PDB file of C-alpha atoms in Angstrom:
ATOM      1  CA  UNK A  21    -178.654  12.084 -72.466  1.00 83.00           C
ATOM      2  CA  UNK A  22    -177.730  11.127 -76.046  1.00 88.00           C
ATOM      3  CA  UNK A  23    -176.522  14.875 -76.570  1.00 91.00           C
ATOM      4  CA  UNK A  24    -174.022  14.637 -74.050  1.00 91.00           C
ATOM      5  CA  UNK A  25    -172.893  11.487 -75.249  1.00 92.00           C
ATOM      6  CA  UNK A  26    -172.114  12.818 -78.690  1.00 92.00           C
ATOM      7  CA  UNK A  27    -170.762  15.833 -76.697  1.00 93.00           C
ATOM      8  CA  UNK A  28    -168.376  13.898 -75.046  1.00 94.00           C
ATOM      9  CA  UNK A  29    -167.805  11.385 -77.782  1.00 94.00           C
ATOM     10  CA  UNK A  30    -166.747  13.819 -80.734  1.00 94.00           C
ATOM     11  CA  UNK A  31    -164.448  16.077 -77.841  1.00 95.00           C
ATOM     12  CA  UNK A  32    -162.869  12.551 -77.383  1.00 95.00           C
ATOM     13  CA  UNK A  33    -162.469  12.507 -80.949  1.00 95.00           C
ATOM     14  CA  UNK A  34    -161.304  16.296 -81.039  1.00 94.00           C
ATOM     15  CA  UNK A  35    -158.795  15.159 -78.858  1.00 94.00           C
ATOM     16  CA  UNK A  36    -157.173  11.913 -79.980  1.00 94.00           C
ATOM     17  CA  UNK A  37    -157.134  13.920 -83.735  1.00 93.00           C
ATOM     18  CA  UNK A  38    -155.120  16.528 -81.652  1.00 89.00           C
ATOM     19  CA  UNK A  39    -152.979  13.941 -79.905  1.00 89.00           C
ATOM     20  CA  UNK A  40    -151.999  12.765 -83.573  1.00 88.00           C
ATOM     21  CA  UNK A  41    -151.373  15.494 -85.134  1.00 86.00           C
ATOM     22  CA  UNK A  42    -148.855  16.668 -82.329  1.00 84.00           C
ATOM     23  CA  UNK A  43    -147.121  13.056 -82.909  1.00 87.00           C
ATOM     24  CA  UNK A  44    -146.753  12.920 -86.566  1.00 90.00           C
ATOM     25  CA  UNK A  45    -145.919  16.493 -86.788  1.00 90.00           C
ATOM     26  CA  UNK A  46    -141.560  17.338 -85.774  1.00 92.00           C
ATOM     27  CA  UNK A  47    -140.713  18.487 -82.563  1.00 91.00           C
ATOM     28  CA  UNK A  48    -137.632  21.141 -82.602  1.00 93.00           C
ATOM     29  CA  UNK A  49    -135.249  21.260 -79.571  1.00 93.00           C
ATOM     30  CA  UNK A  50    -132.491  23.765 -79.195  1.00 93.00           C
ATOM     31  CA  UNK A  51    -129.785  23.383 -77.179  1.00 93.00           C
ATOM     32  CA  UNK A  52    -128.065  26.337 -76.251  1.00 93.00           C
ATOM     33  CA  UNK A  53    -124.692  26.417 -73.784  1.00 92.00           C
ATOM     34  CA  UNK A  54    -122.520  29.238 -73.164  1.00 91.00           C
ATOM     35  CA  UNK A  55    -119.052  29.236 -71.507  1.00 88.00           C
ATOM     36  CA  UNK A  56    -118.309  33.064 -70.716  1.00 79.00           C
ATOM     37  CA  UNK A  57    -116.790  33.592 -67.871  1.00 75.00           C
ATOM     38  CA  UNK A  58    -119.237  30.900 -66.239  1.00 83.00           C
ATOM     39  CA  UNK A  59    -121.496  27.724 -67.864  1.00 88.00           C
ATOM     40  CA  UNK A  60    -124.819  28.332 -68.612  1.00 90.00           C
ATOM     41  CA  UNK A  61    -127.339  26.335 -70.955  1.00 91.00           C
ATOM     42  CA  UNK A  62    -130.738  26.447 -72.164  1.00 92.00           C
ATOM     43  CA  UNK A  63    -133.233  23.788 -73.846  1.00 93.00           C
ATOM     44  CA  UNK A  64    -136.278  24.755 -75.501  1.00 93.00           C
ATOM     45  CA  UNK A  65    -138.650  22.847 -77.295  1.00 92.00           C
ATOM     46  CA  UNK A  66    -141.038  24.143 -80.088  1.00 91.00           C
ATOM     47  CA  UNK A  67    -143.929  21.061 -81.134  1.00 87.00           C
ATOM     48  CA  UNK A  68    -146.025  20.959 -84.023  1.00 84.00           C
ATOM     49  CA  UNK A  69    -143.221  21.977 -86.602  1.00 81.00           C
ATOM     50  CA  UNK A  70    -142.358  24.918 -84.974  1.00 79.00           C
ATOM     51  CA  UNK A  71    -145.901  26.581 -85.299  1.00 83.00           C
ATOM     52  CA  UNK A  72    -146.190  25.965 -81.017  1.00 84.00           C
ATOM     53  CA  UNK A  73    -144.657  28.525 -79.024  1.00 87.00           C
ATOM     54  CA  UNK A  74    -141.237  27.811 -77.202  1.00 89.00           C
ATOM     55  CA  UNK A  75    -141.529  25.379 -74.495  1.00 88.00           C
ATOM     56  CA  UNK A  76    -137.933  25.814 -72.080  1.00 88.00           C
ATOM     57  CA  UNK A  77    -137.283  22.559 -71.225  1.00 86.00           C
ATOM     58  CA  UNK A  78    -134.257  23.306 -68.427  1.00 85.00           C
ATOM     59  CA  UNK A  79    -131.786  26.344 -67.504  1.00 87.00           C
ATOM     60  CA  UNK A  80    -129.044  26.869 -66.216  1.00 84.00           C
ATOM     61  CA  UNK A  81    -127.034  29.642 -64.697  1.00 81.00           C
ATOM     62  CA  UNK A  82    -127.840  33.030 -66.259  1.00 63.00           C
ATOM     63  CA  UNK A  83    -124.662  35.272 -67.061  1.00 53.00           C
ATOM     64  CA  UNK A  84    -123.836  38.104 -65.254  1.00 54.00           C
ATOM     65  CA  UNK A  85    -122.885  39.266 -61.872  1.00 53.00           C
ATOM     66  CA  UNK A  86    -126.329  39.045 -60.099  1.00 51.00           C
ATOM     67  CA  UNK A  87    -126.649  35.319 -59.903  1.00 49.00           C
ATOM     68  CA  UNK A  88    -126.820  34.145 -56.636  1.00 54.00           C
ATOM     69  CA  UNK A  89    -126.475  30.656 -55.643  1.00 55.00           C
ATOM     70  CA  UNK A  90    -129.753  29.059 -54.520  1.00 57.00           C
ATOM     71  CA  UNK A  91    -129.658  28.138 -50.550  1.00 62.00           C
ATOM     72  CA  UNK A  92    -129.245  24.366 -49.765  1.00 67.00           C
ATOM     73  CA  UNK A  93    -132.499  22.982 -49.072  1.00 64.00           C
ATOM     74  CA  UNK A  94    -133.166  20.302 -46.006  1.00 64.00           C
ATOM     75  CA  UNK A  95    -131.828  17.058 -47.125  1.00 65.00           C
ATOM     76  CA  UNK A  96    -134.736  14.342 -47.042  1.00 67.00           C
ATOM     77  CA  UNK A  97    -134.457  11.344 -45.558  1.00 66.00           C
ATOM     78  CA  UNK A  98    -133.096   8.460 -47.248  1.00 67.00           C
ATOM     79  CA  UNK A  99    -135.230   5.876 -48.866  1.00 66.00           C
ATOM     80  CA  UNK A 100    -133.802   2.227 -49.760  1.00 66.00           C
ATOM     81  CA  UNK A 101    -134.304   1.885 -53.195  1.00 57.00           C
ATOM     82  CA  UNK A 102    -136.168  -1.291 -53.945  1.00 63.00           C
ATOM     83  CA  UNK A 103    -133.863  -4.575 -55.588  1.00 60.00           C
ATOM     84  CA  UNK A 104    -133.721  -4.248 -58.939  1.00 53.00           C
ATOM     85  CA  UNK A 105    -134.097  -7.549 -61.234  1.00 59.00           C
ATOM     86  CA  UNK A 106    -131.088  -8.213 -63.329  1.00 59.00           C
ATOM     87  CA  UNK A 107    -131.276  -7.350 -66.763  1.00 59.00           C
ATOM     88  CA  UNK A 108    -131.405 -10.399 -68.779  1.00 70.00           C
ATOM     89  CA  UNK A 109    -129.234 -11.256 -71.961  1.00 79.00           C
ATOM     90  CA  UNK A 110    -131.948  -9.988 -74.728  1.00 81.00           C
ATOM     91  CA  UNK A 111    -132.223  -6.909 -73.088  1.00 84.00           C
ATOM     92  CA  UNK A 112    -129.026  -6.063 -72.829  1.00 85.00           C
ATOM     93  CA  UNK A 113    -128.351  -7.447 -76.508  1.00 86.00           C
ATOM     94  CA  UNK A 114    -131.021  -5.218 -78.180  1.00 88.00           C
ATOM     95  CA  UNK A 115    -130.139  -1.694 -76.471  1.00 90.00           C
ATOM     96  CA  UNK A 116    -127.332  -0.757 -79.042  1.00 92.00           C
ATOM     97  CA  UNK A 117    -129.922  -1.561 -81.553  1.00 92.00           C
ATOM     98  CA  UNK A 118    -132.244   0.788 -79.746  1.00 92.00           C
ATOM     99  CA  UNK A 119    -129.691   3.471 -79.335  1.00 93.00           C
ATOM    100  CA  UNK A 120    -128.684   3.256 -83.020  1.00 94.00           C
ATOM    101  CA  UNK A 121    -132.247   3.488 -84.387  1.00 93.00           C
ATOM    102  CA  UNK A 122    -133.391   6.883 -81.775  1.00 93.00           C
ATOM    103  CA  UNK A 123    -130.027   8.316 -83.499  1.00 93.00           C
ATOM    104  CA  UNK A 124    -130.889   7.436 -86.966  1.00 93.00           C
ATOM    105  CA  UNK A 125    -134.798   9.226 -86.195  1.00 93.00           C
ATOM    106  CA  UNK A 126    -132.784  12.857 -84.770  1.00 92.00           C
ATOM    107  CA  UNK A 127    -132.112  14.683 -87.595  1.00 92.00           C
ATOM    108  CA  UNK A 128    -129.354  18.096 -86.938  1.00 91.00           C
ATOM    109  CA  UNK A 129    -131.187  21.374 -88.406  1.00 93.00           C
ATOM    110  CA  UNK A 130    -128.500  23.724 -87.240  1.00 93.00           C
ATOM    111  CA  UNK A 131    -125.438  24.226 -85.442  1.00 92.00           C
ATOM    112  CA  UNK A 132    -123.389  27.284 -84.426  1.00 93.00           C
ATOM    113  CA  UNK A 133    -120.074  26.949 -82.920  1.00 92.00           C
ATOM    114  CA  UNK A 134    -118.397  30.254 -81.528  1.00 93.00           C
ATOM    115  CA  UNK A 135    -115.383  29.860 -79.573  1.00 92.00           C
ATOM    116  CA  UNK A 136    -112.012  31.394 -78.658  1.00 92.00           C
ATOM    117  CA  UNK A 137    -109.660  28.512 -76.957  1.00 92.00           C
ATOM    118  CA  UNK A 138    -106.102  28.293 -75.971  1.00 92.00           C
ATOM    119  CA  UNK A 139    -104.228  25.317 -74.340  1.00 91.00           C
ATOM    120  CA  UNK A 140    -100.725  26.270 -71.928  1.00 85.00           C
ATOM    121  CA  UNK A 141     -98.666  25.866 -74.209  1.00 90.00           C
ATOM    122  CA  UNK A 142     -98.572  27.607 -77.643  1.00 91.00           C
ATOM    123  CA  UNK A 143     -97.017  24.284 -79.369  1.00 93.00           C
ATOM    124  CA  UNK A 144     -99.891  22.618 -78.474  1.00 92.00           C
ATOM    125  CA  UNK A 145    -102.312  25.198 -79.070  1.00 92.00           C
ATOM    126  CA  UNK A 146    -100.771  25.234 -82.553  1.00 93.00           C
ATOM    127  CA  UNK A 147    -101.429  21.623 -82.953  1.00 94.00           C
ATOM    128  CA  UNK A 148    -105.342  21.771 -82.031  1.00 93.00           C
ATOM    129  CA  UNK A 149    -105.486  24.408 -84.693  1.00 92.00           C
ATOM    130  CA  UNK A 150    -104.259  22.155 -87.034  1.00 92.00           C
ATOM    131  CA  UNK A 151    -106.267  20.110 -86.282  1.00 91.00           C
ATOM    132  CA  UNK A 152    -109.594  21.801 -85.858  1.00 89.00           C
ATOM    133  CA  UNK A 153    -108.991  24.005 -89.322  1.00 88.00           C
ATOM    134  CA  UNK A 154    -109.693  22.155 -91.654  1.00 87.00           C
ATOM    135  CA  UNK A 155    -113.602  21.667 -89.907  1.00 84.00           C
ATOM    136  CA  UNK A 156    -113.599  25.168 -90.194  1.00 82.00           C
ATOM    137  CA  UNK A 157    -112.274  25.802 -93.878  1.00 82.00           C
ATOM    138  CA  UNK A 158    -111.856  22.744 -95.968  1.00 73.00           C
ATOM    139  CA  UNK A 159    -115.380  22.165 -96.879  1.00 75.00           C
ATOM    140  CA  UNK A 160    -118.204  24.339 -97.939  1.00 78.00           C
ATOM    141  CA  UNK A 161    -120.951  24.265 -95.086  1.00 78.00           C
ATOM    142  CA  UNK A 162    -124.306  24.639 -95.323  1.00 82.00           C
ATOM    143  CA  UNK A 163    -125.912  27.907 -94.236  1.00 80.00           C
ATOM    144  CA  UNK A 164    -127.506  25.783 -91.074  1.00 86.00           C
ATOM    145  CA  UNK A 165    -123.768  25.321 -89.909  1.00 88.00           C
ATOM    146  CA  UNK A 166    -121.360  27.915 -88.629  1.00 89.00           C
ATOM    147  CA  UNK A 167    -117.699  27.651 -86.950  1.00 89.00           C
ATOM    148  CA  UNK A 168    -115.859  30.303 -85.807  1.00 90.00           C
ATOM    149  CA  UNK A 169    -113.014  29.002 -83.633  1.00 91.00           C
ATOM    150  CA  UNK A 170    -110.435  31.446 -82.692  1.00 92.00           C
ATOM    151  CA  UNK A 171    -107.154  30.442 -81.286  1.00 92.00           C
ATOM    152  CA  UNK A 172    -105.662  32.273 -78.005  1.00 92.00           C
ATOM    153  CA  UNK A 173    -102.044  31.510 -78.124  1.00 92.00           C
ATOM    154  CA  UNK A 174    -101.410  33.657 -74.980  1.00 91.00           C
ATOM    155  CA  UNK A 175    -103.042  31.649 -72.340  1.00 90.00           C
ATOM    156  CA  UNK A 176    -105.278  28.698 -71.320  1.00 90.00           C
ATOM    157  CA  UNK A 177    -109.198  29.701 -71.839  1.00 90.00           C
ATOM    158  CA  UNK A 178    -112.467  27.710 -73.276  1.00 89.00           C
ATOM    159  CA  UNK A 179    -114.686  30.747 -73.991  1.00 92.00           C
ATOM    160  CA  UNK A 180    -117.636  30.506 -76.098  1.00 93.00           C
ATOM    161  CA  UNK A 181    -120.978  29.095 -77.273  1.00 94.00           C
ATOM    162  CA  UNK A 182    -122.578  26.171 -79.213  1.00 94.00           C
ATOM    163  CA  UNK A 183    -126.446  26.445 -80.150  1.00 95.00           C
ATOM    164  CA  UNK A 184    -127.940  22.974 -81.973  1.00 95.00           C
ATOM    165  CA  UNK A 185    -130.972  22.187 -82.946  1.00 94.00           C
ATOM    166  CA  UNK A 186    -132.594  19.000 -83.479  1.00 94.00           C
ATOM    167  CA  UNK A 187    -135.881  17.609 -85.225  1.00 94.00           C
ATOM    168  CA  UNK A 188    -137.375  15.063 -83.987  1.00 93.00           C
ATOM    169  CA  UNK A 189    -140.780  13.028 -85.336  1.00 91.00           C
ATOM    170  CA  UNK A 190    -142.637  11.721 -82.116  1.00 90.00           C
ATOM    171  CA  UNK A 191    -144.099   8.983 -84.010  1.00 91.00           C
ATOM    172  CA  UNK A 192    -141.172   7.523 -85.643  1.00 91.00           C
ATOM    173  CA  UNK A 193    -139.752   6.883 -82.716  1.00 92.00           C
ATOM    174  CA  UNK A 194    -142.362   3.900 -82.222  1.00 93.00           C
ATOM    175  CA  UNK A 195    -140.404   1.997 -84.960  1.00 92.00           C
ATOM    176  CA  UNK A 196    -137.157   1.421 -82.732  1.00 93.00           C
ATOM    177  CA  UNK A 197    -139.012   1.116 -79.942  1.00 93.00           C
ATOM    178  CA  UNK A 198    -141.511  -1.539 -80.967  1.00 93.00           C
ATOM    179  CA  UNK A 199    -138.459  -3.523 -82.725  1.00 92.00           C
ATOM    180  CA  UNK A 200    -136.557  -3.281 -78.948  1.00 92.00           C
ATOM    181  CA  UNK A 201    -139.553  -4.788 -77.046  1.00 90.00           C
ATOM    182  CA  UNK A 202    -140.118  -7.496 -79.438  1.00 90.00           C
ATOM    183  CA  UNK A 203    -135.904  -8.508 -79.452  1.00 87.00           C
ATOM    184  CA  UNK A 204    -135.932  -7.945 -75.771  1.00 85.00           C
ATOM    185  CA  UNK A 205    -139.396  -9.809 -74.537  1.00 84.00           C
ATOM    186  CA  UNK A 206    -140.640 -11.241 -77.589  1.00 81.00           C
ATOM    187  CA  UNK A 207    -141.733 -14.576 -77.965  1.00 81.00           C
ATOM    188  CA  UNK A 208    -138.672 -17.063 -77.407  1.00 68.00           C
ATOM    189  CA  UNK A 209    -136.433 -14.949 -74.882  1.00 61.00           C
TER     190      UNK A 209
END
């Protein structure tokens, strides 16, 4: 009997190592989205610095002519949702807070911007270069960043693709969170 508890007590500990490795170590998600003739998007996920295989996280559309749409299925019947309580003054005080600090934890590895775009009118297409240029020139970018945005002066089109990738450490995450709770329902509110 006291081999099986150290059995089970050193796979617990096995595990809840595991658990914090996966935590402290960055998660990568890519975000892929395509606009050629049709949308279509992609999100993968790769844990434990990339060393975990890729994880697709949601799809969309595939190109090409062989998608078919997916038959409607039978509608369920409606539930009531249950009354929700009001969300009280702290709450709603410390979710830009929360917001801000999630954003400040995501860190941009890469993005890839490759587009051709035209608006009606050639004046204005002119002006939108002029305006997205300088993004694409002024600066020296690192290799992790590429633009290539191609005007179409003939016609009206949004063709291309943007690919981003994010990192992401699980466990920082518990600082914003733990400074919500206690501005939200800490002692005093």
């Amino acid at each position: 009997m006291a081999l099986l508890l150290a059995i089970i007590l050193r796979l617990l500990l096995a595990m809840l190592f595991l658990v914090g490795v996966a935590l402290m170590t960055p998660v990568f998600v890519r975000v892929h989205l395509t606009r050629s003739p049709q949308f279509a998007y992609r999100v993968e996920m790769r844990a434990l610095a990339g060393l975990a295989p890729r994880l697709t996280l949601a799809e969309g559309p595939r190109k090409g002519p062989d998608v078919r749409p997916d038959p409607e299925p039978a509608k369920p019947k409606q539930r009531r949702l249950p009354r929700l309580k009001r969300v009280h003054g702290p709450v709603v005080r410390a979710v830009p807070s929360l917001f801000l600090g999630i954003l400040d934890r995501i860190h941009l590895t890469e993005l890839h911007i490759d587009a051709d775009y035209g608006l009606g009118d050639p004046a204005d297409t002119g002006q939108l270069c002029g305006v997205l240029m300088p993004l694409q020139y002024a600066n020296p970018m690192p290799a992790s960043v590429s633009l290539d945005l191609r005007p179409d002066f003939t016609r009206a089109i949004l063709n291309g693709s943007v690919t981003a990738v994010v990192r992401v450490t699980l466990a920082s995450l518990f600082v914003p969170l733990s400074r919500f709770a206690w501005r939200a329902f800490g002692p005093g509110r």
